[in-house]
Every structure is written in structure tokens, then in C-alpha cells.
Coordinates of N, CA and C in Angstrom, one line a residue:
Chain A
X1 N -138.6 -44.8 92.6 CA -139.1 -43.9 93.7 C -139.5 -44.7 94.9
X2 N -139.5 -43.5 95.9 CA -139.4 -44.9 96.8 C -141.0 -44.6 97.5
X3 N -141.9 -45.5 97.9 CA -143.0 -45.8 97.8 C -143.5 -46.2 99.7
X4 N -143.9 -45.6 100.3 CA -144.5 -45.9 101.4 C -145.9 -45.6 101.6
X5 N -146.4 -47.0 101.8 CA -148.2 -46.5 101.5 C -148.8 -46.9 102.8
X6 N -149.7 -46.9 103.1 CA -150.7 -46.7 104.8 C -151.7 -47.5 104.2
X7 N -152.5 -48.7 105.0 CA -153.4 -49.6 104.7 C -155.0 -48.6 104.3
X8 N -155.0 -47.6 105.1 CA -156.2 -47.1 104.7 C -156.2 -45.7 104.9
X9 N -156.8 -45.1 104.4 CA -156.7 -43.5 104.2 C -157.8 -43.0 104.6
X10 N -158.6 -43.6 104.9 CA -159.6 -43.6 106.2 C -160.3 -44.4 107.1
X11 N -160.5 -44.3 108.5 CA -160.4 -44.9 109.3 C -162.0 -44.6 110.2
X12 N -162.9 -45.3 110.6 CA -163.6 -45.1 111.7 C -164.1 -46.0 112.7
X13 N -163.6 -46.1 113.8 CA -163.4 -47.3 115.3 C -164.7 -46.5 116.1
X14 N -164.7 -47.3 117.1 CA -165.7 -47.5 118.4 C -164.8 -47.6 119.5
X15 N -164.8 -46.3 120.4 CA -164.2 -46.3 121.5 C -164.2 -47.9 122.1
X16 N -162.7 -47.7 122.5 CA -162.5 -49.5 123.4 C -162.3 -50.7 122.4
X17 N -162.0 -50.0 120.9 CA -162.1 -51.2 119.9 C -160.0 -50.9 119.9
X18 N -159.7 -52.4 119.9 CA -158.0 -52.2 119.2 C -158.4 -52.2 117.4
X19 N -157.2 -51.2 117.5 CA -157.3 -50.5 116.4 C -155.2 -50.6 115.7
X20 N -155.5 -51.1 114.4 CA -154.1 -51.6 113.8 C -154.0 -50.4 112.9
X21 N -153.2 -50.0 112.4 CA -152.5 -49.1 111.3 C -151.4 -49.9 110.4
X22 N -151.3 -50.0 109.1 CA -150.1 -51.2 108.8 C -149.6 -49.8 107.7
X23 N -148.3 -50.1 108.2 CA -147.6 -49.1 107.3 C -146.5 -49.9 106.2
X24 N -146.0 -50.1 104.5 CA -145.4 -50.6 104.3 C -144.6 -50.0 103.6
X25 N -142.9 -49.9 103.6 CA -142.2 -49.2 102.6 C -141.1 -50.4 101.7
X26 N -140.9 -49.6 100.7 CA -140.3 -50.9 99.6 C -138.9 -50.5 98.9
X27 N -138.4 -49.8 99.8 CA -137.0 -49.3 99.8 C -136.2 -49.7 100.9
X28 N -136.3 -50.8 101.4 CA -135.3 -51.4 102.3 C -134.6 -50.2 103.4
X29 N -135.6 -49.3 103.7 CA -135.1 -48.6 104.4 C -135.0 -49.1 106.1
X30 N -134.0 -48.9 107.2 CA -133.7 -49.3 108.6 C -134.7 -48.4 109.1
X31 N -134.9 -47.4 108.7 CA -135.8 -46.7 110.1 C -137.4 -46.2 109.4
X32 N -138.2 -46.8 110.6 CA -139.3 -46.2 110.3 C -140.3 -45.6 111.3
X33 N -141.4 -44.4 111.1 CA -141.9 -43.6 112.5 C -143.3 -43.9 112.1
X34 N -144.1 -43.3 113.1 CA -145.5 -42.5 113.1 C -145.8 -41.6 114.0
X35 N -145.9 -40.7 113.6 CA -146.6 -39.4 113.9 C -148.1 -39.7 114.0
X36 N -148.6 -38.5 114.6 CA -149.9 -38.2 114.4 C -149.7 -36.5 114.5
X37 N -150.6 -35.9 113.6 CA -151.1 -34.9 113.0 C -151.9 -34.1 113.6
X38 N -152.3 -33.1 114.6 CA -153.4 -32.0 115.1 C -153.0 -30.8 114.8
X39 N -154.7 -30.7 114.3 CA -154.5 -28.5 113.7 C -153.8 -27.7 114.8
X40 N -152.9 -27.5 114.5 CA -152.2 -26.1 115.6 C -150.9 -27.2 116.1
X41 N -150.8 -28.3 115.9 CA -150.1 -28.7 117.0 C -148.8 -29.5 116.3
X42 N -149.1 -29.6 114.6 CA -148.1 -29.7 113.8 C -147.8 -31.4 114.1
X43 N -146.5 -32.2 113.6 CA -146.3 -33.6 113.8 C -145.4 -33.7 114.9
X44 N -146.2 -34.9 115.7 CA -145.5 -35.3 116.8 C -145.6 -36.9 116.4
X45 N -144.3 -37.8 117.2 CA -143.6 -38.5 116.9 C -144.0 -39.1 117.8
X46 N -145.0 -40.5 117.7 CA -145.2 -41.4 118.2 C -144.4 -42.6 118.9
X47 N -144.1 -43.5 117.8 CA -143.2 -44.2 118.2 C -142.4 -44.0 116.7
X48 N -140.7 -45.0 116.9 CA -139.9 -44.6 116.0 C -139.5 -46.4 115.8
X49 N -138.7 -46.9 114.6 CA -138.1 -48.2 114.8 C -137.1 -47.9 113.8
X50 N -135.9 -48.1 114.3 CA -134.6 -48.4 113.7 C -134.1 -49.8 113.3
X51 N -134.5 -50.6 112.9 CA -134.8 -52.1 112.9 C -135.1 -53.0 113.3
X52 N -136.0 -54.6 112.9 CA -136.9 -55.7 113.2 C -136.9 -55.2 114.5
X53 N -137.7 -55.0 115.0 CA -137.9 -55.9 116.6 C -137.4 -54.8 116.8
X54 N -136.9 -53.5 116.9 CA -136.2 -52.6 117.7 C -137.5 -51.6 117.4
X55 N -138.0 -51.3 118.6 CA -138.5 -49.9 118.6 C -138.0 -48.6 120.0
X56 N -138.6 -47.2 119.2 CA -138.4 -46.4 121.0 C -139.6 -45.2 120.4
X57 N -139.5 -45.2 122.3 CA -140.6 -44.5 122.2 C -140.7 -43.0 121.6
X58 N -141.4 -42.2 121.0 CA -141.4 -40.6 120.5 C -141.8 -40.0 121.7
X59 N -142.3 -38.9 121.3 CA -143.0 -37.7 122.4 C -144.2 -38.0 122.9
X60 N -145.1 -38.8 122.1 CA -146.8 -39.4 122.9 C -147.0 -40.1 122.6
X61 N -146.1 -41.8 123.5 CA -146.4 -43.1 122.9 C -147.7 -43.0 123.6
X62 N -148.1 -42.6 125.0 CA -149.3 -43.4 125.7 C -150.3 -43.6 125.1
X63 N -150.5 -44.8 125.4 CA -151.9 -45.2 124.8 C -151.7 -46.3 123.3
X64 N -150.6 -46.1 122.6 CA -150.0 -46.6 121.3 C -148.7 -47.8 122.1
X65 N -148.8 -48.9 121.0 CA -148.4 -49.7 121.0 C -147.7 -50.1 118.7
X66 N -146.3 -50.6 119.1 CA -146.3 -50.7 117.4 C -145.6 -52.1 117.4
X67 N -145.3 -52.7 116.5 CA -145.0 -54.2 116.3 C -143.6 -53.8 114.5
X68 N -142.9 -54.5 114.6 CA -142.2 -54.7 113.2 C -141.5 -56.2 113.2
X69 N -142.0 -56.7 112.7 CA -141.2 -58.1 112.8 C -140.9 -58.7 111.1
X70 N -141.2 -57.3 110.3 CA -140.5 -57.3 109.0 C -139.7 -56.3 108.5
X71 N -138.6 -56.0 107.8 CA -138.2 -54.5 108.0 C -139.3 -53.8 106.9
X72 N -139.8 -54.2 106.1 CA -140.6 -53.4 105.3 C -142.5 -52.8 106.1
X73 N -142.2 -53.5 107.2 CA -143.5 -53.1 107.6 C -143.4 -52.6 109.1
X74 N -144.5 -51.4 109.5 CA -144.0 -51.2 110.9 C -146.2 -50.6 111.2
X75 N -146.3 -51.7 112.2 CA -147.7 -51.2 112.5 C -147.6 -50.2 113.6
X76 N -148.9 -49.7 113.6 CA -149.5 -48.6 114.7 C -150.8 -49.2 115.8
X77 N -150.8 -49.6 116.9 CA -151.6 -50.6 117.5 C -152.2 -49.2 118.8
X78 N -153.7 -49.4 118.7 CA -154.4 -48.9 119.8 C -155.0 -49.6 120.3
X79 N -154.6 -50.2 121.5 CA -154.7 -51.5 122.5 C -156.7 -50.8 122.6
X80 N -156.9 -49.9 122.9 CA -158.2 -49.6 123.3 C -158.8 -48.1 122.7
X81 N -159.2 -47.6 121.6 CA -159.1 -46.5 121.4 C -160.3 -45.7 122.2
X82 N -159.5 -44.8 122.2 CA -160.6 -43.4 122.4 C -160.3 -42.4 122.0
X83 N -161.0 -41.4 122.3 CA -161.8 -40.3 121.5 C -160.7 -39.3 121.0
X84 N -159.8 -39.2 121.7 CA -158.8 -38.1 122.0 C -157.9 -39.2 121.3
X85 N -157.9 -39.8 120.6 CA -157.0 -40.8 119.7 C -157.7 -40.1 117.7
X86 N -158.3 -39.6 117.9 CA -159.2 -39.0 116.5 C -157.7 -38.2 116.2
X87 N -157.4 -38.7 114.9 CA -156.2 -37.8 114.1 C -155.7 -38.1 112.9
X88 N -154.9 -37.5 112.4 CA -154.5 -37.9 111.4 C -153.4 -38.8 111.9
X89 N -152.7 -40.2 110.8 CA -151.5 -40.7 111.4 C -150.6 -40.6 110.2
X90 N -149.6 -40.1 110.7 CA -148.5 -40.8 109.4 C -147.5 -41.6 109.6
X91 N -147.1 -41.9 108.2 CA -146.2 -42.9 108.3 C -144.9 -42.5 107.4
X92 N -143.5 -42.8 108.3 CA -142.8 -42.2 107.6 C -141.4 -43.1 107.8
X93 N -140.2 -43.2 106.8 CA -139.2 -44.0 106.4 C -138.2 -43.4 106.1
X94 N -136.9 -44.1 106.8 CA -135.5 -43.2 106.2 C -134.6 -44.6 105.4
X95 N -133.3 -44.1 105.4 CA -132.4 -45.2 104.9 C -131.5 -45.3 106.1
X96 N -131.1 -44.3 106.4 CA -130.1 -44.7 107.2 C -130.2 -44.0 109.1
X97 N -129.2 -44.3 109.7 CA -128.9 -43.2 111.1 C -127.8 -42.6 111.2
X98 N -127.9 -41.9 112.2 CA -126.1 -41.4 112.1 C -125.9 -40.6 111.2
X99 N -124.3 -40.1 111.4 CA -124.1 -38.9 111.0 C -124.2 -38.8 109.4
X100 N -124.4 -40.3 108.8 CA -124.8 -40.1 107.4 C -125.8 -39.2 106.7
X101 N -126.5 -38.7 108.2 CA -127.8 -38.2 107.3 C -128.0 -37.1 106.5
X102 N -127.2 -36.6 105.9 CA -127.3 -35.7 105.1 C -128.3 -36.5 103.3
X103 N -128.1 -37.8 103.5 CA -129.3 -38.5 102.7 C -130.8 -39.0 103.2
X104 N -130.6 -38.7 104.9 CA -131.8 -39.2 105.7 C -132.8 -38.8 105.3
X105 N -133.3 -38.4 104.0 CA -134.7 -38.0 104.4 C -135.5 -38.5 104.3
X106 N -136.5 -38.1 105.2 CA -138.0 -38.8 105.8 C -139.1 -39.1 104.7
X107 N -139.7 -39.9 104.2 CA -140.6 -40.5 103.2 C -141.9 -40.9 103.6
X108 N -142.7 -39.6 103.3 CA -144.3 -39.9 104.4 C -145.0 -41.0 103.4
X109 N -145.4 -41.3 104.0 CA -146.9 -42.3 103.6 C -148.2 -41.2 103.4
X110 N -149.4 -41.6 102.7 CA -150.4 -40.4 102.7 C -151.3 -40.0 103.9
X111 N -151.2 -41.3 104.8 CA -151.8 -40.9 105.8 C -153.1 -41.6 105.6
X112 N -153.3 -41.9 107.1 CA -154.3 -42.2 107.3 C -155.4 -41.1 108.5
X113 N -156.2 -41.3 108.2 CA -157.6 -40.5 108.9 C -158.3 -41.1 109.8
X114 N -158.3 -41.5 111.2 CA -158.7 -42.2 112.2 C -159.9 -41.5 112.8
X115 N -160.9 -41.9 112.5 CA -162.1 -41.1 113.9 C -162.5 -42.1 114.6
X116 N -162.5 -41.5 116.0 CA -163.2 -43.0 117.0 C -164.1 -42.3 117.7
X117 N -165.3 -43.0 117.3 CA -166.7 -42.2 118.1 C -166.8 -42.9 119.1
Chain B
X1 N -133.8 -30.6 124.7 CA -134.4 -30.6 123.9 C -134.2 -29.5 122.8
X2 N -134.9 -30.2 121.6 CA -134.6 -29.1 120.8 C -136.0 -28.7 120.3
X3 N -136.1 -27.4 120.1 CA -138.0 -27.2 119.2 C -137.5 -26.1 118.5
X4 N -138.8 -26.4 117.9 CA -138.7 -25.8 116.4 C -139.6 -24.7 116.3
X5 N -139.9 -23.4 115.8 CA -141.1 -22.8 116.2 C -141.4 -22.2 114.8
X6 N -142.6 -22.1 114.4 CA -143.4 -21.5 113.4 C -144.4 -20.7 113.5
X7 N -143.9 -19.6 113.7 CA -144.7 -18.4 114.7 C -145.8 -18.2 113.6
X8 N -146.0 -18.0 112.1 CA -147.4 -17.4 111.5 C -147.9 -18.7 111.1
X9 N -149.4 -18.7 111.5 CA -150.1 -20.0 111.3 C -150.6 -20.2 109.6
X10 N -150.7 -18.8 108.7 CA -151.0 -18.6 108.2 C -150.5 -17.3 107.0
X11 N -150.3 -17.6 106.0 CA -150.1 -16.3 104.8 C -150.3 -16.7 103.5
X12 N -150.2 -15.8 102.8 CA -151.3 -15.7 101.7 C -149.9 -15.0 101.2
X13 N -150.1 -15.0 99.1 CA -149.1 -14.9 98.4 C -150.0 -14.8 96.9
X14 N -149.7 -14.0 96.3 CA -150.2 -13.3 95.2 C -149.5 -14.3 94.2
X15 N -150.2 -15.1 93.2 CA -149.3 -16.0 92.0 C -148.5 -15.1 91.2
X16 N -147.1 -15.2 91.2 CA -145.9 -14.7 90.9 C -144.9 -14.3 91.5
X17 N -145.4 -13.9 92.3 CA -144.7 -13.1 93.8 C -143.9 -13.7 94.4
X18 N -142.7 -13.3 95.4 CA -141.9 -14.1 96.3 C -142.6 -14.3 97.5
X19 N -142.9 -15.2 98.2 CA -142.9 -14.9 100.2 C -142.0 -15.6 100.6
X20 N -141.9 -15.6 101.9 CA -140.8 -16.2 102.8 C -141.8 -16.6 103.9
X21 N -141.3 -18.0 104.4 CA -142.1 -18.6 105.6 C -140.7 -18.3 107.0
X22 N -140.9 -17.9 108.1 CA -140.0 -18.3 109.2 C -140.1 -19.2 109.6
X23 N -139.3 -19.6 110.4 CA -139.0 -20.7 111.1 C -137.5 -20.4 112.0
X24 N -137.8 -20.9 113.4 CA -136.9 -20.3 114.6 C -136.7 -21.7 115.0
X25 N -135.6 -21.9 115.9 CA -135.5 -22.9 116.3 C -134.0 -22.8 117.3
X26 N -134.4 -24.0 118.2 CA -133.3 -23.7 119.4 C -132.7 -25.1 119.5
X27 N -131.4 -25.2 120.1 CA -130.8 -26.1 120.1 C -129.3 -25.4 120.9
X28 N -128.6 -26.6 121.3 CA -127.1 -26.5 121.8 C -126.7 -27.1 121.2
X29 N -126.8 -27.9 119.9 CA -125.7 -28.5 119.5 C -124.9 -27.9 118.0
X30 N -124.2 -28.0 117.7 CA -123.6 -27.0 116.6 C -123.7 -28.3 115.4
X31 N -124.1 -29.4 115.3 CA -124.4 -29.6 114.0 C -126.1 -30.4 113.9
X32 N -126.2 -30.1 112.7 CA -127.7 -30.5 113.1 C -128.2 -30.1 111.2
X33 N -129.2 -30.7 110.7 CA -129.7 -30.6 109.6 C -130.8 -29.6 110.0
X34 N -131.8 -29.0 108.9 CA -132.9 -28.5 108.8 C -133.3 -28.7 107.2
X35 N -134.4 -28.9 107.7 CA -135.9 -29.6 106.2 C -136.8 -28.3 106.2
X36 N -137.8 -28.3 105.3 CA -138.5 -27.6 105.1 C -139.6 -28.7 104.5
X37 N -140.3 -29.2 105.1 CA -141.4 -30.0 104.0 C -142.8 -29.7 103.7
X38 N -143.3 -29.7 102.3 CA -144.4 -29.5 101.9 C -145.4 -30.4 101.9
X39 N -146.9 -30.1 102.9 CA -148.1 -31.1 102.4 C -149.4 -30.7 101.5
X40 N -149.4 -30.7 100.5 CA -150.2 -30.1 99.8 C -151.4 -31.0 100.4
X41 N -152.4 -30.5 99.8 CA -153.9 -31.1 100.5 C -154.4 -32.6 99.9
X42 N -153.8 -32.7 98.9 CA -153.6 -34.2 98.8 C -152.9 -35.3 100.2
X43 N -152.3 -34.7 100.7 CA -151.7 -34.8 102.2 C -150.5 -35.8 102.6
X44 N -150.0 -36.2 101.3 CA -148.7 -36.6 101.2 C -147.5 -35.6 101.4
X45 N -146.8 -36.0 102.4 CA -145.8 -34.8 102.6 C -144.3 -35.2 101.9
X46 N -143.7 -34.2 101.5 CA -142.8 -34.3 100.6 C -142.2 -33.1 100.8
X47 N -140.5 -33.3 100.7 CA -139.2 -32.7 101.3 C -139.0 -31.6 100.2
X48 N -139.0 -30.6 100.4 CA -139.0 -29.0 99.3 C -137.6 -28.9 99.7
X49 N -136.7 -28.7 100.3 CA -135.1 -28.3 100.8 C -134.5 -28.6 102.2
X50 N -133.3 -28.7 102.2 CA -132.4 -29.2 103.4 C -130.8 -28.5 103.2
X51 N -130.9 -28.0 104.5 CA -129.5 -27.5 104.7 C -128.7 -28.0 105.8
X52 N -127.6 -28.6 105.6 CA -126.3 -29.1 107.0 C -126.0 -27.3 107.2
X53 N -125.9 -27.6 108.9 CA -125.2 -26.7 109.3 C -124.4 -26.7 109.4
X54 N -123.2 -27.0 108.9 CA -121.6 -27.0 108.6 C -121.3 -26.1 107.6
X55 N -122.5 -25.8 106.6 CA -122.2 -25.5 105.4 C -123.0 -24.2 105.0
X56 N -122.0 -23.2 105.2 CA -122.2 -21.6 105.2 C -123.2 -20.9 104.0
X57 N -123.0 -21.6 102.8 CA -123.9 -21.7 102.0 C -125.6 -22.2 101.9
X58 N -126.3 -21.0 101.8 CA -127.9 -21.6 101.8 C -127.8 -22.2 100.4
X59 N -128.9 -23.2 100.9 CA -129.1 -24.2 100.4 C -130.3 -23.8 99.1
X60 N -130.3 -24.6 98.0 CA -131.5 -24.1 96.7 C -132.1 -24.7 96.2
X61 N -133.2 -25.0 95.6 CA -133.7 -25.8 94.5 C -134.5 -25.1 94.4
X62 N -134.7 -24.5 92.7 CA -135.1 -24.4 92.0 C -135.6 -22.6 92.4
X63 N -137.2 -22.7 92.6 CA -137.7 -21.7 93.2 C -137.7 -21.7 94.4
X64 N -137.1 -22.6 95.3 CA -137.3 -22.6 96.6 C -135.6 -22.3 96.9
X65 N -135.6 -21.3 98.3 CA -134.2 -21.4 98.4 C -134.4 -20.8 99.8
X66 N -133.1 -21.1 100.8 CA -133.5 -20.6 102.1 C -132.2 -19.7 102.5
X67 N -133.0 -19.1 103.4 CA -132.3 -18.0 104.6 C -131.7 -18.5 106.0
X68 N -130.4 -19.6 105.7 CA -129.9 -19.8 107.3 C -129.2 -19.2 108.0
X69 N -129.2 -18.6 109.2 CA -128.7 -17.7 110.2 C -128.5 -18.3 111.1
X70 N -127.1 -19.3 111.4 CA -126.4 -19.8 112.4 C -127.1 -19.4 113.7
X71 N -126.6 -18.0 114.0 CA -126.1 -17.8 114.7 C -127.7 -17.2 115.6
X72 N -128.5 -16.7 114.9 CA -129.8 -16.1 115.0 C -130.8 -17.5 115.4
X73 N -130.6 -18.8 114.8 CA -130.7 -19.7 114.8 C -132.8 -19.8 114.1
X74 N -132.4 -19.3 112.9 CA -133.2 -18.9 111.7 C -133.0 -19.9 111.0
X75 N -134.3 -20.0 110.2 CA -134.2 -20.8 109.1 C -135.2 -20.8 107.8
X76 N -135.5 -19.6 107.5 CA -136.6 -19.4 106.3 C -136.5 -19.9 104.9
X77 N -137.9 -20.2 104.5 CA -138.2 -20.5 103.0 C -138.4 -19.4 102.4
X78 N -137.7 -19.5 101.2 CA -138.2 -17.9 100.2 C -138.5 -18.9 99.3
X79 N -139.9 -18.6 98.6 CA -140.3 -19.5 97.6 C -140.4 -17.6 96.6
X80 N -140.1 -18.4 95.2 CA -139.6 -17.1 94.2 C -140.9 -17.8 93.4
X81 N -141.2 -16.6 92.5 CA -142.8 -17.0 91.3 C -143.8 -18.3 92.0
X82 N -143.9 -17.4 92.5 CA -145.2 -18.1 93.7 C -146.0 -18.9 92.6
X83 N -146.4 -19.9 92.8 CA -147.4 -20.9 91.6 C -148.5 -21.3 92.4
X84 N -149.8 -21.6 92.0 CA -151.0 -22.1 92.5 C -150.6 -23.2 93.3
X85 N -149.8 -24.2 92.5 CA -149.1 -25.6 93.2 C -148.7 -25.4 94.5
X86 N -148.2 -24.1 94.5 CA -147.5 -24.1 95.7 C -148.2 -24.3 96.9
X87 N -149.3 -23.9 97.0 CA -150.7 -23.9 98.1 C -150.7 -25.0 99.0
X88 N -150.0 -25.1 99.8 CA -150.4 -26.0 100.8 C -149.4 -25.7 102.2
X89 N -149.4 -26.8 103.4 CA -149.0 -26.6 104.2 C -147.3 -26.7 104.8
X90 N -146.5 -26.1 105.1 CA -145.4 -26.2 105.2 C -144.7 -26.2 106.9
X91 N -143.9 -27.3 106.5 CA -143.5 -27.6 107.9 C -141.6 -27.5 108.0
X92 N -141.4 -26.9 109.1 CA -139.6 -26.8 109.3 C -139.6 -27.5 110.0
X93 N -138.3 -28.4 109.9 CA -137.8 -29.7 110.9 C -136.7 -29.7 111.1
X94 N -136.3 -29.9 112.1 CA -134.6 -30.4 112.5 C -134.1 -31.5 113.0
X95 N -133.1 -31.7 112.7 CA -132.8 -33.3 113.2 C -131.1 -33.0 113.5
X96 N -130.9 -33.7 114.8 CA -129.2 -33.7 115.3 C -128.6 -34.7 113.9
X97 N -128.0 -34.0 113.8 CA -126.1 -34.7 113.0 C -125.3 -35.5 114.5
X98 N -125.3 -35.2 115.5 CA -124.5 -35.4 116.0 C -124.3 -37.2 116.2
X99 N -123.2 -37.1 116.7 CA -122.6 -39.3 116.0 C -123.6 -39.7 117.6
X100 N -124.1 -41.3 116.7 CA -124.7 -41.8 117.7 C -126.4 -41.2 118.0
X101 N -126.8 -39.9 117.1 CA -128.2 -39.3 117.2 C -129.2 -40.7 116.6
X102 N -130.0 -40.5 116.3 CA -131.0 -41.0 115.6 C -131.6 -40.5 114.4
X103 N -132.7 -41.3 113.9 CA -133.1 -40.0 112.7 C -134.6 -39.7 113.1
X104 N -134.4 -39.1 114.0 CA -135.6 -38.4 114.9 C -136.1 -37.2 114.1
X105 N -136.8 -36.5 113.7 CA -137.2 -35.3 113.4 C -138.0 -34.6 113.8
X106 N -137.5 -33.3 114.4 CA -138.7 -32.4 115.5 C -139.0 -31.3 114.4
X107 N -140.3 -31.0 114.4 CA -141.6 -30.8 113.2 C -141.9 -29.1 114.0
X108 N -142.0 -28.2 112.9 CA -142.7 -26.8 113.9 C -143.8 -27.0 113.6
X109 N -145.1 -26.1 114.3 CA -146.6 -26.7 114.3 C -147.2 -26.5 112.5
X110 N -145.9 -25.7 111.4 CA -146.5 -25.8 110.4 C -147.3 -24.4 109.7
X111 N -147.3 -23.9 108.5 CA -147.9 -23.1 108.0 C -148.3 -23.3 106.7
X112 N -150.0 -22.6 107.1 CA -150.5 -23.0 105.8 C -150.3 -21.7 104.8
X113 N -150.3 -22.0 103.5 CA -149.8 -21.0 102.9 C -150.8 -21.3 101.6
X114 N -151.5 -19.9 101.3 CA -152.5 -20.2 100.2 C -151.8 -19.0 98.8
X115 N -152.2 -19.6 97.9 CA -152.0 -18.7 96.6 C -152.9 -18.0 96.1
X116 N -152.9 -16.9 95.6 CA -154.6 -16.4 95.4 C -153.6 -15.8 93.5
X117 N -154.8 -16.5 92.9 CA -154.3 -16.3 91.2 C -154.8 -15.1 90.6

């Protein structure tokens, strides 16, 4: 089975603190994302990486910063958090791109729980 | 752009019973996947069904089975003998097939769906 786990499942920072998220999956999959999670607003797509060193941006990088410089691992970086950063985050993994994707499917991590007072 | 919309925030389902979740969604491109994913409150999300649109036939597993409408540009869950398990939050997703896409996935805001035993 394939296994993608999130460093911590709950989270609480101090506005203006950088703040890491380490996501790890163990299925050699090329692509990996993070979302973040708001009631009513469903998942939006942070940033995305389709391998080492390759990232792009989603729908609300600002403010987020991410790093992969292993294919099994892809962090979530808040150079400075604040308040309006409070969310759920996930983390999620495919195998492939391209028209192959009829096996693409997405492999969440449980999430993590970020509050920044 | 493409979105995804999930117009009832909320429904409720008698244990045994069938419901259906909607899900609408817009796009110009004629090939394209759609997911259906479940987060139960444990809050690991995990893939219930997927249908390619190339392929005229809705897609099934098990008690879950869906209603695609090309052309209406529909895409509903009929979950059959509704189970207590079933209770959690459900999200429709699409993602382009087209060559050269990514494996991006746009998320509708999601519905929660409770079982009453």
C-alpha cells in the first residue's frame, strides 16, 4: 500500500515564526502537492512538484514557499506565518503525468492541523 | 480554467437507503478524468470512484456507482445501502487527460454527508 505520512498532525506556531511541514511518500511516486483545507472552501492547491528540484506554483502559493531535494520528500515552508495561514494542510502523491493518468491517483497524507496565534 | 461545483453543503441519508451527491463542472476540453474522494473524520482522504471521459460507460465499485452526463457536464455519486461508514465528507475532482497536462486536480468545496442509523 502506498503510504504517505505528514510530520505532525498537529501544529501550533507564533505569528512571524517560519514554519516547515515535511511530507514523506514511499512509493517512488514523480509528483507531489499540498493543499490546504477551509470549511466552505474545499482543497486548494498550493504548490505542486513533478520532480527533485522541480516545483510550480497552485492557486495560493503567496506566502508558501516548498523545497524537494529528495523524490520521496516534498516540504511546506512559511517564511513568516500568520494568522490567516490557520488550516488544515495536506499532502498528496501520484505516480505518474500525462495522458497515463487513468492510474494517476492522488494519495493524501492525514494532514496536518496548523494554528498560528 | 476549469471548476468544479458542489452546490449542497450538506445531506443526510437514512442507513440502508440510496443518496446521490451532485457535482457540476465546467471545462472546454473533451477529455478529462473525474474522482469522487472520500474524508471520513479520521481525515485521511481516499479515492471512492473515477471515470475517463472517453468512456460512455459509468463507472462502479461496489456500492458506489456514478451518473456521468457528458454532455450536461454532470457528475454524481449514487452510494446504494447507505452504511454508518459511509459518514463523512465527499469531494468531486477533475483533472485534464489532455497530452502535456499535469496531474493537477481541481477539488469542488465538498459535501458533508451524515448517516443517521
Amino acid at each position: 500500500d502506498v503510504k504517505v505520512t505528514q510530520s505532525s498532525r498537529y501544529l501550533v506556531k507564533r505569528t512571524g515564526e517560519k514554519v516547515f511541514l515535511e511530507c514523506v511518500q514511499d512509493m517512488d511516486h514523480e509528483n507531489m502537492f499540498w493543499y490546504r483545507q477551509d470549511p466552505g472552501l474545499g482543497l486548494r492547491l498550493i504548490y505542486f512538484s513533478y520532480d527533485v528540484k522541480m516545483k510550480e506554483k497552485g492557486d495560493i502559493p503567496e506566502g508558501y514557499s516548498v523545497s524537494r531535494e529528495k523524490k520521496e520528500r516534498f516540504s511546506l515552508i512559511l517564511e513568516s506565518a500568520s494568522t490567516n495561514q490557520t488550516s488544515m494542510y495536506l499532502c498528496a502523491s501520484s505516480l505518474t503525468s500525462g495522458r497515463v493518468g487513468a492510474l494517476d491517483e492522488q494519495y493524501f497524507g492525514p494532514g496536518t492541523r496548523l494554528t498560528v496565534t | 480554467a476549469q471548476t468544479v461545483t458542489q452546490s449542497q453543503p450538506e445531506m443526510s441519508v437514512q442507513e440502508a437507503e440510496t443518496v446521490t451527491l451532485s457535482c457540476t463542472y465546467d471545462t472546454s476540453e473533451s477529455d478529462y478524468y473525474l474522482f469522487w474522494y472520500k474524508q471520513p473524520p479520521s481525515r485521511q482522504m481516499i479515492l471512492v470512484i473515477r471515470q475517463e471521459a472517453y468512456k460512455q460507460q459509468n463507472a462502479t465499485e461496489n456500492r458506489f456507482s456514478v451518473n456521468f452526463q457528458k454532455a450536461a457536464k454532470s457528475f454524481s455519486l449514487k452510494i446504494s445501502d447507505s452504511q454508518l461508514g459511509d459518514a463523512a465528507m465527499y469531494f468531486c475532482a477533475y483533472r485534464s487527460a489532455r497530452a502535456g497536462a499535469n496531474s493537477k486536480l481541481t477539488f469542488g468545496k465538498g459535501i458533508t454527508l451524515s448517516v443517521r442509523p
